[in-house]
mmCIF file with all atom_site columns, C-alpha atoms in Angstrom:
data_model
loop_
_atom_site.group_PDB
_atom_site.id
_atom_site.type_symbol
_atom_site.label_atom_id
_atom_site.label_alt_id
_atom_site.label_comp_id
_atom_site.label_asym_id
_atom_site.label_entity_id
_atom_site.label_seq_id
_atom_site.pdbx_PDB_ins_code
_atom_site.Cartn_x
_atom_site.Cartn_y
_atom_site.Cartn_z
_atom_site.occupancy
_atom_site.B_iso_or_equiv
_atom_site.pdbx_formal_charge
_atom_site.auth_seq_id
_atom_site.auth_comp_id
_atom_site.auth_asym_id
_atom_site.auth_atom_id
_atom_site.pdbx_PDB_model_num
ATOM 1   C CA . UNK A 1 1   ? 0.000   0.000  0.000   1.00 88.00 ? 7   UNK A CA 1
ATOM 2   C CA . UNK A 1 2   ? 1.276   3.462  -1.015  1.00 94.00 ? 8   UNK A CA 1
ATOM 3   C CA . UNK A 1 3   ? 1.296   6.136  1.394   1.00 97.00 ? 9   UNK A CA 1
ATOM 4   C CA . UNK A 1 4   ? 1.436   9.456  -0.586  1.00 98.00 ? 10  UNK A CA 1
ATOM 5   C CA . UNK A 1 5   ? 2.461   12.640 1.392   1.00 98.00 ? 11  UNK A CA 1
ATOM 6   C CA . UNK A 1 6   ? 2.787   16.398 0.058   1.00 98.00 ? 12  UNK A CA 1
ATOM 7   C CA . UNK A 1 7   ? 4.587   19.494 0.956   1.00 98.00 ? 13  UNK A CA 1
ATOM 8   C CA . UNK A 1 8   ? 5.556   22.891 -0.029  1.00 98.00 ? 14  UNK A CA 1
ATOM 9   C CA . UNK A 1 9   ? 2.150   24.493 -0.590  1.00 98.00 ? 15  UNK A CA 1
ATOM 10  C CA . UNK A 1 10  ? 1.527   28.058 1.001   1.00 97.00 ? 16  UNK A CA 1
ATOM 11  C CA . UNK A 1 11  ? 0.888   31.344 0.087   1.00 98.00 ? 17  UNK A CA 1
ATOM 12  C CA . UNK A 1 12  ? 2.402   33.643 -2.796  1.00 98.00 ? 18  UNK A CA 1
ATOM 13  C CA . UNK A 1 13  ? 1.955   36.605 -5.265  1.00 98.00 ? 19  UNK A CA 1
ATOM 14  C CA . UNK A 1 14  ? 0.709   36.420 -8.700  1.00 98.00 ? 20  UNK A CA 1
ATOM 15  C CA . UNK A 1 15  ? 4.329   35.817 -10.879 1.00 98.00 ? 21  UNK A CA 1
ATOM 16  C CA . UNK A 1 16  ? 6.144   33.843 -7.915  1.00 98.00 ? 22  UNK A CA 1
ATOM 17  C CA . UNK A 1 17  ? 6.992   30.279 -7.845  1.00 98.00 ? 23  UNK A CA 1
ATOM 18  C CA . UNK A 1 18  ? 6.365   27.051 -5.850  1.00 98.00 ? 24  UNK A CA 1
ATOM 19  C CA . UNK A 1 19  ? 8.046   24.054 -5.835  1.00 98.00 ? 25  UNK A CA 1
ATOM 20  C CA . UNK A 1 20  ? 5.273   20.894 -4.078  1.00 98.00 ? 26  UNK A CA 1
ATOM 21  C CA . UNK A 1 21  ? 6.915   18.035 -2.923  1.00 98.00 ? 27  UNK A CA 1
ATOM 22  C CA . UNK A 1 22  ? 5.466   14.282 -2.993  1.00 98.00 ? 28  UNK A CA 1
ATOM 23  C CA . UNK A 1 23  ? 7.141   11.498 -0.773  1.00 98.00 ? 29  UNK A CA 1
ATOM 24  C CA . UNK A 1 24  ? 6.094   7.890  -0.931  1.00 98.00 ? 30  UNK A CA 1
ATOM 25  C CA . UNK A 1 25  ? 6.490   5.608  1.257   1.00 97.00 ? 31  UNK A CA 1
ATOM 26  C CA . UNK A 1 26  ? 5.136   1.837  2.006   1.00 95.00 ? 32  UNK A CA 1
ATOM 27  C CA . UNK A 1 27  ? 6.098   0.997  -1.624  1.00 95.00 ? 33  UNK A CA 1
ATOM 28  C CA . UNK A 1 28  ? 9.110   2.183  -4.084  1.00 96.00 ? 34  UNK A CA 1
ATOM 29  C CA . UNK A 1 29  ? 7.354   4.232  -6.845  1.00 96.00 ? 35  UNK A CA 1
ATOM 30  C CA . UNK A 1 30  ? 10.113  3.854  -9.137  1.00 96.00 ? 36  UNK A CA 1
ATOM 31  C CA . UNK A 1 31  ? 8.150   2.267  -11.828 1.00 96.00 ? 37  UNK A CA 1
ATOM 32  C CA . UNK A 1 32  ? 4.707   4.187  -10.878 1.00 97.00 ? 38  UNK A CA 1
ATOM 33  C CA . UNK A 1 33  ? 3.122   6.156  -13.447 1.00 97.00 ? 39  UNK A CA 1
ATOM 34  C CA . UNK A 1 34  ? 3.016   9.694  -11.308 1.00 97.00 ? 40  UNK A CA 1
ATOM 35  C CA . UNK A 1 35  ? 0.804   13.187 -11.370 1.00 97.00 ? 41  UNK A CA 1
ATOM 36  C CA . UNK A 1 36  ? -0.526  16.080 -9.986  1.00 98.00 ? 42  UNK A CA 1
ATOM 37  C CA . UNK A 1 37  ? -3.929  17.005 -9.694  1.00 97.00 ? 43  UNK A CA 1
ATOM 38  C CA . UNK A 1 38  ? -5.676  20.399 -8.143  1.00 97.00 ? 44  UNK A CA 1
ATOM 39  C CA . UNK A 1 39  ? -9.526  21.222 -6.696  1.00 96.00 ? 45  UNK A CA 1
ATOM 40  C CA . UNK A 1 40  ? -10.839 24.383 -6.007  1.00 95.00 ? 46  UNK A CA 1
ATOM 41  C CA . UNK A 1 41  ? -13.311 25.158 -4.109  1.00 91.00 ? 47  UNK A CA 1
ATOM 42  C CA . UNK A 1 42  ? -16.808 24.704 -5.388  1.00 92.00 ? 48  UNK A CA 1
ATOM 43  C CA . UNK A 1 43  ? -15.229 23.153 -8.494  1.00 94.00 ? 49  UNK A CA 1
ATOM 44  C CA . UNK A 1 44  ? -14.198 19.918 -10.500 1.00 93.00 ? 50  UNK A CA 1
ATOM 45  C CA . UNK A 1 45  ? -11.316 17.644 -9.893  1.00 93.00 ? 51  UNK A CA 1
ATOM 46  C CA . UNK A 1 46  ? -8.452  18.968 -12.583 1.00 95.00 ? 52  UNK A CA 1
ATOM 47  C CA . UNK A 1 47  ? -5.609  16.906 -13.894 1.00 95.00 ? 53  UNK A CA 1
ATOM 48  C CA . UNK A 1 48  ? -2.342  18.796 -13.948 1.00 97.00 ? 54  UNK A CA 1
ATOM 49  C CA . UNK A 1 49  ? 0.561   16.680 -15.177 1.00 97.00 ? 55  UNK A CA 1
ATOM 50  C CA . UNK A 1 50  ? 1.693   12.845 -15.692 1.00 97.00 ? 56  UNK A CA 1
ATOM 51  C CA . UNK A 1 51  ? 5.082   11.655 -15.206 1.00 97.00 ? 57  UNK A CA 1
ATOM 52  C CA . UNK A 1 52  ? 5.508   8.025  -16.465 1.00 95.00 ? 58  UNK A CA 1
ATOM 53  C CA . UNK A 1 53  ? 8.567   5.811  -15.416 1.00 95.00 ? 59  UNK A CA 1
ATOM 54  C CA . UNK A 1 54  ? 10.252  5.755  -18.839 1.00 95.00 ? 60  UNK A CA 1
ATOM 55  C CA . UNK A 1 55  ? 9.973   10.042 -18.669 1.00 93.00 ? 61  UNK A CA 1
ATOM 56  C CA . UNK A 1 56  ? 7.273   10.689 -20.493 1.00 95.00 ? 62  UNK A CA 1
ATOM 57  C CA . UNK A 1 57  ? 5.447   13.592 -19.674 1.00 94.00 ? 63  UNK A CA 1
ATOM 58  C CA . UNK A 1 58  ? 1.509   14.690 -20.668 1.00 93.00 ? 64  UNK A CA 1
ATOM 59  C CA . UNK A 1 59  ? 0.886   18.314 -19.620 1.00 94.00 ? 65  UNK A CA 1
ATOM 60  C CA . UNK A 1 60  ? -2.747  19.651 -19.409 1.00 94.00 ? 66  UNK A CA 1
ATOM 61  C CA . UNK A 1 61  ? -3.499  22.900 -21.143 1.00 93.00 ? 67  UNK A CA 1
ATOM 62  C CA . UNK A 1 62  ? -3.939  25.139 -17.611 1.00 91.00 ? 68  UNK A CA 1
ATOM 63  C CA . UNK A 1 63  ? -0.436  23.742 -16.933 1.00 94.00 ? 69  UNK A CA 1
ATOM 64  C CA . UNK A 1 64  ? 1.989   24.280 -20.224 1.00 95.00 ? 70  UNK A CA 1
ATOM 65  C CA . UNK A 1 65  ? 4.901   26.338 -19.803 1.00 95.00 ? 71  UNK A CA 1
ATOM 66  C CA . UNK A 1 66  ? 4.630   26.884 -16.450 1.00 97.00 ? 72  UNK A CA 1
ATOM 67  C CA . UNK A 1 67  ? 4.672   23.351 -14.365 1.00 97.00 ? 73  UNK A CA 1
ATOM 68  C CA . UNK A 1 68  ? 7.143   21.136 -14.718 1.00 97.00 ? 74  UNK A CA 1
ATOM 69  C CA . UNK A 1 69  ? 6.876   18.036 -13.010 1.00 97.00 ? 75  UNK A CA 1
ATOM 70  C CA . UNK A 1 70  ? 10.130  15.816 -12.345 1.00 97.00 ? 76  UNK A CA 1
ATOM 71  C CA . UNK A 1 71  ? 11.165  12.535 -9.916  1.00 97.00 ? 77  UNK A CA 1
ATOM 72  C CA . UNK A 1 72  ? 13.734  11.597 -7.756  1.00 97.00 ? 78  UNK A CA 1
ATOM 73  C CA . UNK A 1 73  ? 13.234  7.837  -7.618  1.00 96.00 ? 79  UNK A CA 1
ATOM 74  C CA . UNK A 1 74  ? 16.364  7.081  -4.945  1.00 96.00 ? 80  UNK A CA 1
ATOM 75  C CA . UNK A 1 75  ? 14.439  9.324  -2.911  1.00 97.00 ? 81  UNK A CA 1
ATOM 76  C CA . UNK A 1 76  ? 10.830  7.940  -3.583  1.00 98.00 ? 82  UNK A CA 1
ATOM 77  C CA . UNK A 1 77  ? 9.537   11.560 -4.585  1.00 98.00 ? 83  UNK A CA 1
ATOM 78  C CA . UNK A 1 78  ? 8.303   13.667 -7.050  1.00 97.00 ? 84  UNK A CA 1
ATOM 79  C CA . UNK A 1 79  ? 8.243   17.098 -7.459  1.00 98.00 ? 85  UNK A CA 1
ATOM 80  C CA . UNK A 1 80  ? 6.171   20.355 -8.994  1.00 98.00 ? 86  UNK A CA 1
ATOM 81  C CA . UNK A 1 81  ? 7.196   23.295 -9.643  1.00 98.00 ? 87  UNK A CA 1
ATOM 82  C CA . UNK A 1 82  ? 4.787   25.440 -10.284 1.00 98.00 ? 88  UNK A CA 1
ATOM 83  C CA . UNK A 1 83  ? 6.246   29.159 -11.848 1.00 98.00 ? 89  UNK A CA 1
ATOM 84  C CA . UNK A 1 84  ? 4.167   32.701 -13.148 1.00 97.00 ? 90  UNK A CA 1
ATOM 85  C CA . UNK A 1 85  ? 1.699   31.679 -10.427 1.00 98.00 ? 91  UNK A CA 1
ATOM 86  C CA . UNK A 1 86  ? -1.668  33.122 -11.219 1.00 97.00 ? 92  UNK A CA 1
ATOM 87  C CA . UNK A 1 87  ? -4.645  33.964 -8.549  1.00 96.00 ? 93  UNK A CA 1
ATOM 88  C CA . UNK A 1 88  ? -6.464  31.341 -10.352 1.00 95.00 ? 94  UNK A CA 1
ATOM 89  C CA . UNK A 1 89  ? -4.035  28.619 -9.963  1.00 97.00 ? 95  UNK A CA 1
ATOM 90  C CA . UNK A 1 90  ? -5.512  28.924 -5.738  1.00 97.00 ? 96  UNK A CA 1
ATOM 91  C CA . UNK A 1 91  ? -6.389  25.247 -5.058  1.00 98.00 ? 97  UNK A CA 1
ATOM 92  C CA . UNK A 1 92  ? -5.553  22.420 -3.322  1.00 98.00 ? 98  UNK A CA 1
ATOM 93  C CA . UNK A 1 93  ? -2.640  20.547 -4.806  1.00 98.00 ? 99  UNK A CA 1
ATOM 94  C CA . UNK A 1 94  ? -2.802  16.784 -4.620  1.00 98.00 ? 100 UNK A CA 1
ATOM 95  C CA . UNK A 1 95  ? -0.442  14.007 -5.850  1.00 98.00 ? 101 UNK A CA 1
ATOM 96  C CA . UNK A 1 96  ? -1.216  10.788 -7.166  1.00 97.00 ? 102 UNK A CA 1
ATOM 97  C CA . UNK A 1 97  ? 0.412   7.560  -8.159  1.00 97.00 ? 103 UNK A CA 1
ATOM 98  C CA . UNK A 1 98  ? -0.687  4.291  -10.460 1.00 96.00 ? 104 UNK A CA 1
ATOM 99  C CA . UNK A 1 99  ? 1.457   1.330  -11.843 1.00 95.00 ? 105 UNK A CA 1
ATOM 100 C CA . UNK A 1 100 ? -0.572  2.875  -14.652 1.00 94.00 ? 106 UNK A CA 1
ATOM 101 C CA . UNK A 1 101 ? -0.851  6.174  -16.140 1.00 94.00 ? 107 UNK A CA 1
ATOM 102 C CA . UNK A 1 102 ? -4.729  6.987  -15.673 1.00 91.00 ? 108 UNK A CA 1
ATOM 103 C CA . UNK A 1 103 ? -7.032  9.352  -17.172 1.00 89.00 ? 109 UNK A CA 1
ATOM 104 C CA . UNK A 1 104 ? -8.481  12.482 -14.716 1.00 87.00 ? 110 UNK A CA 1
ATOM 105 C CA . UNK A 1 105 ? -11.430 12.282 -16.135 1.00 83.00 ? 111 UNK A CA 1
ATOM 106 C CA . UNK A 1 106 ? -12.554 8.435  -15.965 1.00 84.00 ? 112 UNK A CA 1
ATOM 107 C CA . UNK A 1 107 ? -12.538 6.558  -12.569 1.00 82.00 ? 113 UNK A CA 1
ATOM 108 C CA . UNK A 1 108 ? -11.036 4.700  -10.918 1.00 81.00 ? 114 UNK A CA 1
ATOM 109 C CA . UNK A 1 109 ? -8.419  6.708  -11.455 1.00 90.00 ? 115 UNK A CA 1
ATOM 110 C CA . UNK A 1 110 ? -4.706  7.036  -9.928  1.00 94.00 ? 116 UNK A CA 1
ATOM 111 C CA . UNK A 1 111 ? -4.595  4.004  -7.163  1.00 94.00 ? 117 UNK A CA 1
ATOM 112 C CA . UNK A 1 112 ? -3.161  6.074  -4.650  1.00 96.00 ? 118 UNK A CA 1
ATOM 113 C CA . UNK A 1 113 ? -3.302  10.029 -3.872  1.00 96.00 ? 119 UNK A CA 1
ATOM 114 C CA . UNK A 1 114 ? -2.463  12.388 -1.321  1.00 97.00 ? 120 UNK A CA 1
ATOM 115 C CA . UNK A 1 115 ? -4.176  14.787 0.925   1.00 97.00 ? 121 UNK A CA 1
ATOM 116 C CA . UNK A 1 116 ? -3.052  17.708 -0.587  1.00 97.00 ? 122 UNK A CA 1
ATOM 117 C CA . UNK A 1 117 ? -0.833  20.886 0.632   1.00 98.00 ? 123 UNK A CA 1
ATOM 118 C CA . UNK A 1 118 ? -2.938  24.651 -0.021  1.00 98.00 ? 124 UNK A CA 1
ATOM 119 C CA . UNK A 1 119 ? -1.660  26.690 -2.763  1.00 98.00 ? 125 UNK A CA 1
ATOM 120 C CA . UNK A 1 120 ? -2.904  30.376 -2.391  1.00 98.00 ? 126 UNK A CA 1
ATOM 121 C CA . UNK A 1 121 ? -1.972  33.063 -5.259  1.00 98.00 ? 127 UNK A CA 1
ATOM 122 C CA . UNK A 1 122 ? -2.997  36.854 -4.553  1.00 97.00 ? 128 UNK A CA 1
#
Protein backbone atom coordinates (compact mmCIF):
# COMPACT_ATOMS: atom_id res chain seq x y z
CA UNK A 1 0.00 0.00 0.00
CA UNK A 2 1.28 3.46 -1.01
CA UNK A 3 1.30 6.14 1.39
CA UNK A 4 1.44 9.46 -0.59
CA UNK A 5 2.46 12.64 1.39
CA UNK A 6 2.79 16.40 0.06
CA UNK A 7 4.59 19.49 0.96
CA UNK A 8 5.56 22.89 -0.03
CA UNK A 9 2.15 24.49 -0.59
CA UNK A 10 1.53 28.06 1.00
CA UNK A 11 0.89 31.34 0.09
CA UNK A 12 2.40 33.64 -2.80
CA UNK A 13 1.95 36.60 -5.27
CA UNK A 14 0.71 36.42 -8.70
CA UNK A 15 4.33 35.82 -10.88
CA UNK A 16 6.14 33.84 -7.92
CA UNK A 17 6.99 30.28 -7.85
CA UNK A 18 6.36 27.05 -5.85
CA UNK A 19 8.05 24.05 -5.83
CA UNK A 20 5.27 20.89 -4.08
CA UNK A 21 6.91 18.03 -2.92
CA UNK A 22 5.47 14.28 -2.99
CA UNK A 23 7.14 11.50 -0.77
CA UNK A 24 6.09 7.89 -0.93
CA UNK A 25 6.49 5.61 1.26
CA UNK A 26 5.14 1.84 2.01
CA UNK A 27 6.10 1.00 -1.62
CA UNK A 28 9.11 2.18 -4.08
CA UNK A 29 7.35 4.23 -6.84
CA UNK A 30 10.11 3.85 -9.14
CA UNK A 31 8.15 2.27 -11.83
CA UNK A 32 4.71 4.19 -10.88
CA UNK A 33 3.12 6.16 -13.45
CA UNK A 34 3.02 9.69 -11.31
CA UNK A 35 0.80 13.19 -11.37
CA UNK A 36 -0.53 16.08 -9.99
CA UNK A 37 -3.93 17.00 -9.69
CA UNK A 38 -5.68 20.40 -8.14
CA UNK A 39 -9.53 21.22 -6.70
CA UNK A 40 -10.84 24.38 -6.01
CA UNK A 41 -13.31 25.16 -4.11
CA UNK A 42 -16.81 24.70 -5.39
CA UNK A 43 -15.23 23.15 -8.49
CA UNK A 44 -14.20 19.92 -10.50
CA UNK A 45 -11.32 17.64 -9.89
CA UNK A 46 -8.45 18.97 -12.58
CA UNK A 47 -5.61 16.91 -13.89
CA UNK A 48 -2.34 18.80 -13.95
CA UNK A 49 0.56 16.68 -15.18
CA UNK A 50 1.69 12.85 -15.69
CA UNK A 51 5.08 11.65 -15.21
CA UNK A 52 5.51 8.02 -16.47
CA UNK A 53 8.57 5.81 -15.42
CA UNK A 54 10.25 5.75 -18.84
CA UNK A 55 9.97 10.04 -18.67
CA UNK A 56 7.27 10.69 -20.49
CA UNK A 57 5.45 13.59 -19.67
CA UNK A 58 1.51 14.69 -20.67
CA UNK A 59 0.89 18.31 -19.62
CA UNK A 60 -2.75 19.65 -19.41
CA UNK A 61 -3.50 22.90 -21.14
CA UNK A 62 -3.94 25.14 -17.61
CA UNK A 63 -0.44 23.74 -16.93
CA UNK A 64 1.99 24.28 -20.22
CA UNK A 65 4.90 26.34 -19.80
CA UNK A 66 4.63 26.88 -16.45
CA UNK A 67 4.67 23.35 -14.36
CA UNK A 68 7.14 21.14 -14.72
CA UNK A 69 6.88 18.04 -13.01
CA UNK A 70 10.13 15.82 -12.34
CA UNK A 71 11.16 12.54 -9.92
CA UNK A 72 13.73 11.60 -7.76
CA UNK A 73 13.23 7.84 -7.62
CA UNK A 74 16.36 7.08 -4.94
CA UNK A 75 14.44 9.32 -2.91
CA UNK A 76 10.83 7.94 -3.58
CA UNK A 77 9.54 11.56 -4.58
CA UNK A 78 8.30 13.67 -7.05
CA UNK A 79 8.24 17.10 -7.46
CA UNK A 80 6.17 20.35 -8.99
CA UNK A 81 7.20 23.29 -9.64
CA UNK A 82 4.79 25.44 -10.28
CA UNK A 83 6.25 29.16 -11.85
CA UNK A 84 4.17 32.70 -13.15
CA UNK A 85 1.70 31.68 -10.43
CA UNK A 86 -1.67 33.12 -11.22
CA UNK A 87 -4.64 33.96 -8.55
CA UNK A 88 -6.46 31.34 -10.35
CA UNK A 89 -4.04 28.62 -9.96
CA UNK A 90 -5.51 28.92 -5.74
CA UNK A 91 -6.39 25.25 -5.06
CA UNK A 92 -5.55 22.42 -3.32
CA UNK A 93 -2.64 20.55 -4.81
CA UNK A 94 -2.80 16.78 -4.62
CA UNK A 95 -0.44 14.01 -5.85
CA UNK A 96 -1.22 10.79 -7.17
CA UNK A 97 0.41 7.56 -8.16
CA UNK A 98 -0.69 4.29 -10.46
CA UNK A 99 1.46 1.33 -11.84
CA UNK A 100 -0.57 2.87 -14.65
CA UNK A 101 -0.85 6.17 -16.14
CA UNK A 102 -4.73 6.99 -15.67
CA UNK A 103 -7.03 9.35 -17.17
CA UNK A 104 -8.48 12.48 -14.72
CA UNK A 105 -11.43 12.28 -16.13
CA UNK A 106 -12.55 8.44 -15.97
CA UNK A 107 -12.54 6.56 -12.57
CA UNK A 108 -11.04 4.70 -10.92
CA UNK A 109 -8.42 6.71 -11.45
CA UNK A 110 -4.71 7.04 -9.93
CA UNK A 111 -4.60 4.00 -7.16
CA UNK A 112 -3.16 6.07 -4.65
CA UNK A 113 -3.30 10.03 -3.87
CA UNK A 114 -2.46 12.39 -1.32
CA UNK A 115 -4.18 14.79 0.92
CA UNK A 116 -3.05 17.71 -0.59
CA UNK A 117 -0.83 20.89 0.63
CA UNK A 118 -2.94 24.65 -0.02
CA UNK A 119 -1.66 26.69 -2.76
CA UNK A 120 -2.90 30.38 -2.39
CA UNK A 121 -1.97 33.06 -5.26
CA UNK A 122 -3.00 36.85 -4.55
Amino acid sequence: HVQLVESGGGSVQAGGSLRLSCVASGYSIRNYCVGWFRQAPGKEREGLVVLDSDGYTNTEDSAKGRFTVSRDNDKNTFYLQMNSLKPEDTAMYHCAADPVCRRWDIEPGFSYRGQGTQVTVS
